[in-house]
């Protein structure tokens, strides 16, 4: 029987999880699960269907039947569609992040998305990016990382990304948003944002993301997963 391995990459928004997970999945030739995208699409689907994020039952129904698909653009960028409609840009806005974080705090929504996340696992392996990949979704993962960085550094990185995209944003407002989202993600009753006990914690506040990736690859190699 071929065994599928899992490497989990958890941490707060803007800590470099997405970049590291993407690079690692490509390097290993494994599948990638961007679990945050599932919460983001759930929030966005509510807006499209006219469902309030506060209506827990209706949001749960949306999550349970979420018609979401992922595909790779020629540029390598991952495109995300809800009911065949491209929502890639909409889910990455600050409002998209707020919606994701709000619906992700609803226990029945997390439950509704659990099996779907586990279904991503296929041989030879899966790199799972999120908040509770190592603690709840894949507790038996072969290797677990928890990437973090100070809120100020994460706000600064997000600011540079948005400015590069030509968006006008305020750094203090971004910092407020990040701190508010961290507080909501860390204090919720189910699957709060905490490192798994056996996670390797990497603080990238003063470390460029390429170095973080090198360190991750070193740990993966030491574990014999390459
Ligand atoms: O990783 P991200 O920024 O795309 O995640 C968006 C939101 O989704 C984040 O604020 C918290 C939530 N989330 C979660 O609760 N559990 C996950 N496994 C992934 C994301």
Short mmCIF file of C-alpha atoms and ligand atoms in Angstrom, two decimals:
data_model
loop_
_atom_site.label_atom_id
_atom_site.label_comp_id
_atom_site.label_asym_id
_atom_site.label_seq_id
_atom_site.Cartn_x
_atom_site.Cartn_y
_atom_site.Cartn_z
CA UNK A 1 0.00 0.00 0.00
CA UNK A 2 1.33 3.48 -0.84
CA UNK A 3 1.33 5.75 2.19
CA UNK A 4 0.51 9.42 1.79
CA UNK A 5 2.55 11.70 4.05
CA UNK A 6 1.45 15.07 5.38
CA UNK A 7 3.51 18.16 6.22
CA UNK A 8 1.53 20.87 7.99
CA UNK A 9 2.35 24.58 7.88
CA UNK A 10 0.32 26.64 10.36
CA UNK A 11 0.57 30.19 11.65
CA UNK A 12 -1.04 33.63 11.59
CA UNK A 13 -1.80 35.66 8.45
CA UNK A 14 1.21 37.13 6.70
CA UNK A 15 3.83 34.87 8.31
CA UNK A 16 4.86 33.46 4.91
CA UNK A 17 2.93 30.16 5.17
CA UNK A 18 1.43 30.49 1.69
CA UNK A 19 4.79 31.10 0.01
CA UNK A 20 6.60 28.36 1.92
CA UNK A 21 3.79 25.81 1.39
CA UNK A 22 3.58 26.54 -2.34
CA UNK A 23 7.35 26.23 -2.83
CA UNK A 24 7.50 23.07 -0.74
CA UNK A 25 4.61 21.35 -2.55
CA UNK A 26 6.27 22.16 -5.90
CA UNK A 27 9.65 20.92 -4.73
CA UNK A 28 8.25 17.61 -3.42
CA UNK A 29 5.69 17.16 -6.21
CA UNK A 30 2.97 16.87 -3.55
CA UNK A 31 -0.55 18.28 -3.47
CA UNK A 32 -1.19 21.57 -1.70
CA UNK A 33 -4.16 22.34 0.54
CA UNK A 34 -4.77 26.07 1.06
CA UNK A 35 -7.34 25.64 3.83
CA UNK A 36 -7.65 29.41 4.32
CA UNK A 37 -9.02 29.62 0.77
CA UNK A 38 -11.89 27.30 1.77
CA UNK A 39 -12.85 29.67 4.62
CA UNK A 40 -12.38 32.67 2.35
CA UNK A 41 -14.64 31.14 -0.35
CA UNK A 42 -17.25 30.31 2.30
CA UNK A 43 -17.29 33.97 3.39
CA UNK A 44 -17.45 35.13 -0.21
CA UNK A 45 -20.20 32.64 -1.11
CA UNK A 46 -22.29 34.17 1.71
CA UNK A 47 -21.92 37.60 0.12
CA UNK A 48 -22.87 36.20 -3.30
CA UNK A 49 -25.88 34.28 -1.94
CA UNK A 50 -27.04 37.15 0.29
CA UNK A 51 -26.39 35.21 3.53
CA UNK A 52 -25.27 37.12 6.62
CA UNK A 53 -22.02 35.91 8.27
CA UNK A 54 -23.99 36.09 11.54
CA UNK A 55 -26.55 33.48 10.41
CA UNK A 56 -24.65 30.40 11.60
CA UNK A 57 -27.11 27.85 10.22
CA UNK A 58 -27.18 29.36 6.74
CA UNK A 59 -23.37 29.82 6.66
CA UNK A 60 -22.98 26.15 7.68
CA UNK A 61 -25.28 25.05 4.83
CA UNK A 62 -23.13 27.05 2.42
CA UNK A 63 -19.93 25.44 3.77
CA UNK A 64 -21.43 21.95 3.62
CA UNK A 65 -22.31 22.27 -0.09
CA UNK A 66 -19.49 24.58 -1.13
CA UNK A 67 -19.00 24.33 -4.90
CA UNK A 68 -15.35 25.40 -5.04
CA UNK A 69 -12.65 24.55 -7.56
CA UNK A 70 -8.95 25.33 -7.83
CA UNK A 71 -6.93 25.54 -11.04
CA UNK A 72 -3.46 26.76 -12.01
CA UNK A 73 -3.17 29.76 -14.36
CA UNK A 74 -0.35 29.86 -16.93
CA UNK A 75 1.48 32.21 -14.56
CA UNK A 76 1.45 29.50 -11.89
CA UNK A 77 -1.04 31.52 -9.85
CA UNK A 78 -3.83 29.45 -8.28
CA UNK A 79 -7.27 30.45 -9.49
CA UNK A 80 -10.22 29.87 -7.18
CA UNK A 81 -13.79 29.58 -8.45
CA UNK A 82 -17.14 29.42 -6.65
CA UNK A 83 -19.89 27.81 -8.76
CA UNK A 84 -17.55 28.25 -11.74
CA UNK A 85 -17.19 32.01 -11.11
CA UNK A 86 -13.65 33.32 -10.55
CA UNK A 87 -13.40 34.71 -7.01
CA UNK A 88 -9.57 34.66 -6.77
CA UNK A 89 -9.21 38.42 -6.38
CA UNK A 90 -12.32 38.97 -4.22
CA UNK A 91 -11.29 36.43 -1.57
CA UNK A 92 -7.85 38.05 -1.16
CA UNK A 93 -9.16 41.50 -0.21
CA UNK A 94 -9.17 42.70 3.41
CA UNK A 95 -12.94 42.16 3.47
CA UNK A 96 -12.36 38.60 2.20
CA UNK A 97 -9.98 38.03 5.11
CA UNK A 98 -12.49 39.43 7.62
CA UNK A 99 -15.26 37.22 6.23
CA UNK A 100 -13.04 34.12 6.39
CA UNK A 101 -12.00 34.81 9.95
CA UNK A 102 -15.63 35.45 10.99
CA UNK A 103 -17.11 32.29 9.44
CA UNK A 104 -14.09 30.24 10.61
CA UNK A 105 -15.07 30.97 14.23
CA UNK A 106 -18.38 29.07 13.77
CA UNK A 107 -17.84 25.48 15.06
CA UNK A 108 -20.36 23.87 12.65
CA UNK A 109 -18.63 25.55 9.68
CA UNK A 110 -15.28 24.04 10.74
CA UNK A 111 -16.96 20.66 11.14
CA UNK A 112 -18.54 21.00 7.67
CA UNK A 113 -15.13 21.64 6.07
CA UNK A 114 -13.19 18.96 7.96
CA UNK A 115 -13.80 15.92 5.72
CA UNK A 116 -13.25 18.00 2.60
CA UNK A 117 -9.82 19.05 3.86
CA UNK A 118 -8.85 15.45 4.69
CA UNK A 119 -9.94 14.37 1.21
CA UNK A 120 -7.03 16.36 -0.25
CA UNK A 121 -4.63 13.73 1.04
CA UNK A 122 -3.31 11.57 -1.80
CA UNK A 123 0.00 9.71 -2.33
CA UNK A 124 2.78 10.63 -2.34
CA UNK A 125 1.83 13.45 0.02
CA UNK A 126 0.17 16.71 0.98
CA UNK A 127 1.44 20.06 2.19
CA UNK A 128 -1.39 21.52 4.29
CA UNK A 129 -1.40 25.28 4.94
CA UNK A 130 -3.65 26.77 7.63
CA UNK A 131 -4.23 27.42 11.33
CA UNK A 132 -5.22 24.01 12.70
CA UNK A 133 -3.63 21.61 10.20
CA UNK A 134 -1.22 20.12 12.76
CA UNK A 135 -3.57 20.28 15.76
CA UNK A 136 -6.95 19.15 14.37
CA UNK A 137 -7.11 18.26 10.69
CA UNK A 138 -3.89 16.19 10.40
CA UNK A 139 -2.74 15.51 13.99
CA UNK A 140 -0.64 12.54 12.78
CA UNK A 141 1.30 14.56 10.20
CA UNK A 142 4.90 13.44 9.60
CA UNK A 143 6.24 16.95 10.11
CA UNK A 144 4.64 20.11 11.48
CA UNK A 145 5.76 23.71 11.11
CA UNK A 146 4.40 26.81 12.80
CA UNK A 147 5.53 30.00 11.08
CA UNK A 148 5.15 33.27 12.88
CA UNK A 149 6.37 36.89 12.79
CA UNK A 150 5.53 40.05 14.74
CA UNK A 151 2.25 41.75 13.82
CA UNK A 152 4.17 44.90 12.80
CA UNK A 153 6.36 42.92 10.38
CA UNK A 154 3.36 41.08 8.90
CA UNK A 155 1.47 44.36 8.42
CA UNK A 156 4.54 45.85 6.70
CA UNK A 157 4.79 42.85 4.30
CA UNK A 158 1.08 43.07 3.49
CA UNK A 159 1.43 46.84 2.96
CA UNK A 160 4.24 46.34 0.43
CA UNK A 161 2.24 43.65 -1.43
CA UNK A 162 -0.83 45.88 -1.72
CA UNK A 163 1.17 48.95 -2.75
CA UNK A 164 2.89 46.83 -5.44
CA UNK A 165 -0.60 45.91 -6.71
CA UNK A 166 -1.42 49.61 -6.95
CA UNK A 167 -3.90 49.61 -4.03
CA UNK A 168 -4.03 52.56 -1.66
CA UNK A 169 -3.85 51.32 1.91
CA UNK A 170 -3.01 52.65 5.35
CA UNK A 171 -0.32 50.82 7.34
CA UNK A 172 -1.87 51.57 10.78
CA UNK A 173 -5.23 50.28 9.49
CA UNK A 174 -3.59 47.07 8.22
CA UNK A 175 -1.89 46.59 11.57
CA UNK A 176 -5.25 47.03 13.36
CA UNK A 177 -6.85 44.47 11.00
CA UNK A 178 -4.06 41.95 11.57
CA UNK A 179 -4.20 42.35 15.34
CA UNK A 180 -8.00 42.05 15.31
CA UNK A 181 -7.83 38.91 13.13
CA UNK A 182 -5.06 37.36 15.30
CA UNK A 183 -7.19 37.95 18.39
CA UNK A 184 -10.28 36.37 16.79
CA UNK A 185 -8.34 33.38 15.38
CA UNK A 186 -6.48 32.77 18.67
CA UNK A 187 -9.38 33.18 21.09
CA UNK A 188 -12.12 31.17 19.36
CA UNK A 189 -13.39 28.13 21.25
CA UNK A 190 -12.77 25.57 18.48
CA UNK A 191 -9.41 25.00 16.80
CA UNK A 192 -7.80 28.21 18.03
CA UNK A 193 -4.55 29.30 16.41
CA UNK A 194 -1.90 27.58 18.55
CA UNK A 195 1.20 25.61 17.56
CA UNK A 196 0.88 21.83 17.84
CA UNK A 197 2.99 20.50 20.71
CA UNK A 198 5.26 18.74 18.23
CA UNK A 199 5.50 21.65 15.77
CA UNK A 200 8.79 23.28 14.75
CA UNK A 201 8.22 26.99 15.42
CA UNK A 202 10.00 29.41 13.06
CA UNK A 203 9.88 33.16 13.72
CA UNK A 204 10.49 35.01 10.45
CA UNK A 205 10.34 38.57 11.85
CA UNK A 206 14.00 39.17 11.03
CA UNK A 207 14.51 36.34 8.53
CA UNK A 208 13.88 36.60 4.78
CA UNK A 209 11.36 34.07 3.50
CA UNK A 210 14.01 32.34 1.33
CA UNK A 211 15.97 31.50 4.49
CA UNK A 212 12.82 30.23 6.18
CA UNK A 213 12.22 27.99 3.16
CA UNK A 214 15.82 26.68 3.29
CA UNK A 215 15.35 25.81 6.95
CA UNK A 216 12.05 24.04 6.20
CA UNK A 217 13.68 22.02 3.40
CA UNK A 218 16.55 21.10 5.74
CA UNK A 219 14.06 19.73 8.32
CA UNK A 220 12.11 17.86 5.61
CA UNK A 221 15.35 16.29 4.34
CA UNK A 222 16.45 15.33 7.86
CA UNK A 223 13.09 13.59 8.25
CA UNK A 224 13.71 11.64 5.04
CA UNK A 225 10.66 13.06 3.28
CA UNK A 226 12.30 14.26 0.06
O1 LIG B 1 -4.63 31.67 5.70
P1 LIG B 1 -5.65 32.76 5.33
O2 LIG B 1 -5.20 34.14 5.69
O3 LIG B 1 -6.10 32.66 3.92
O4 LIG B 1 -6.93 32.43 6.25
C1 LIG B 1 -8.06 33.27 6.25
C2 LIG B 1 -8.85 33.08 7.55
O5 LIG B 1 -9.37 31.76 7.60
C3 LIG B 1 -8.03 33.27 8.82
O6 LIG B 1 -8.26 34.53 9.40
C4 LIG B 1 -8.53 32.20 9.75
C5 LIG B 1 -9.26 31.23 8.90
N1 LIG B 1 -8.62 29.92 8.83
C6 LIG B 1 -8.90 29.02 9.83
O7 LIG B 1 -9.61 29.36 10.78
N2 LIG B 1 -8.40 27.76 9.78
C7 LIG B 1 -7.60 27.39 8.77
N3 LIG B 1 -7.13 26.15 8.74
C8 LIG B 1 -7.27 28.31 7.75
C9 LIG B 1 -7.79 29.58 7.81
#
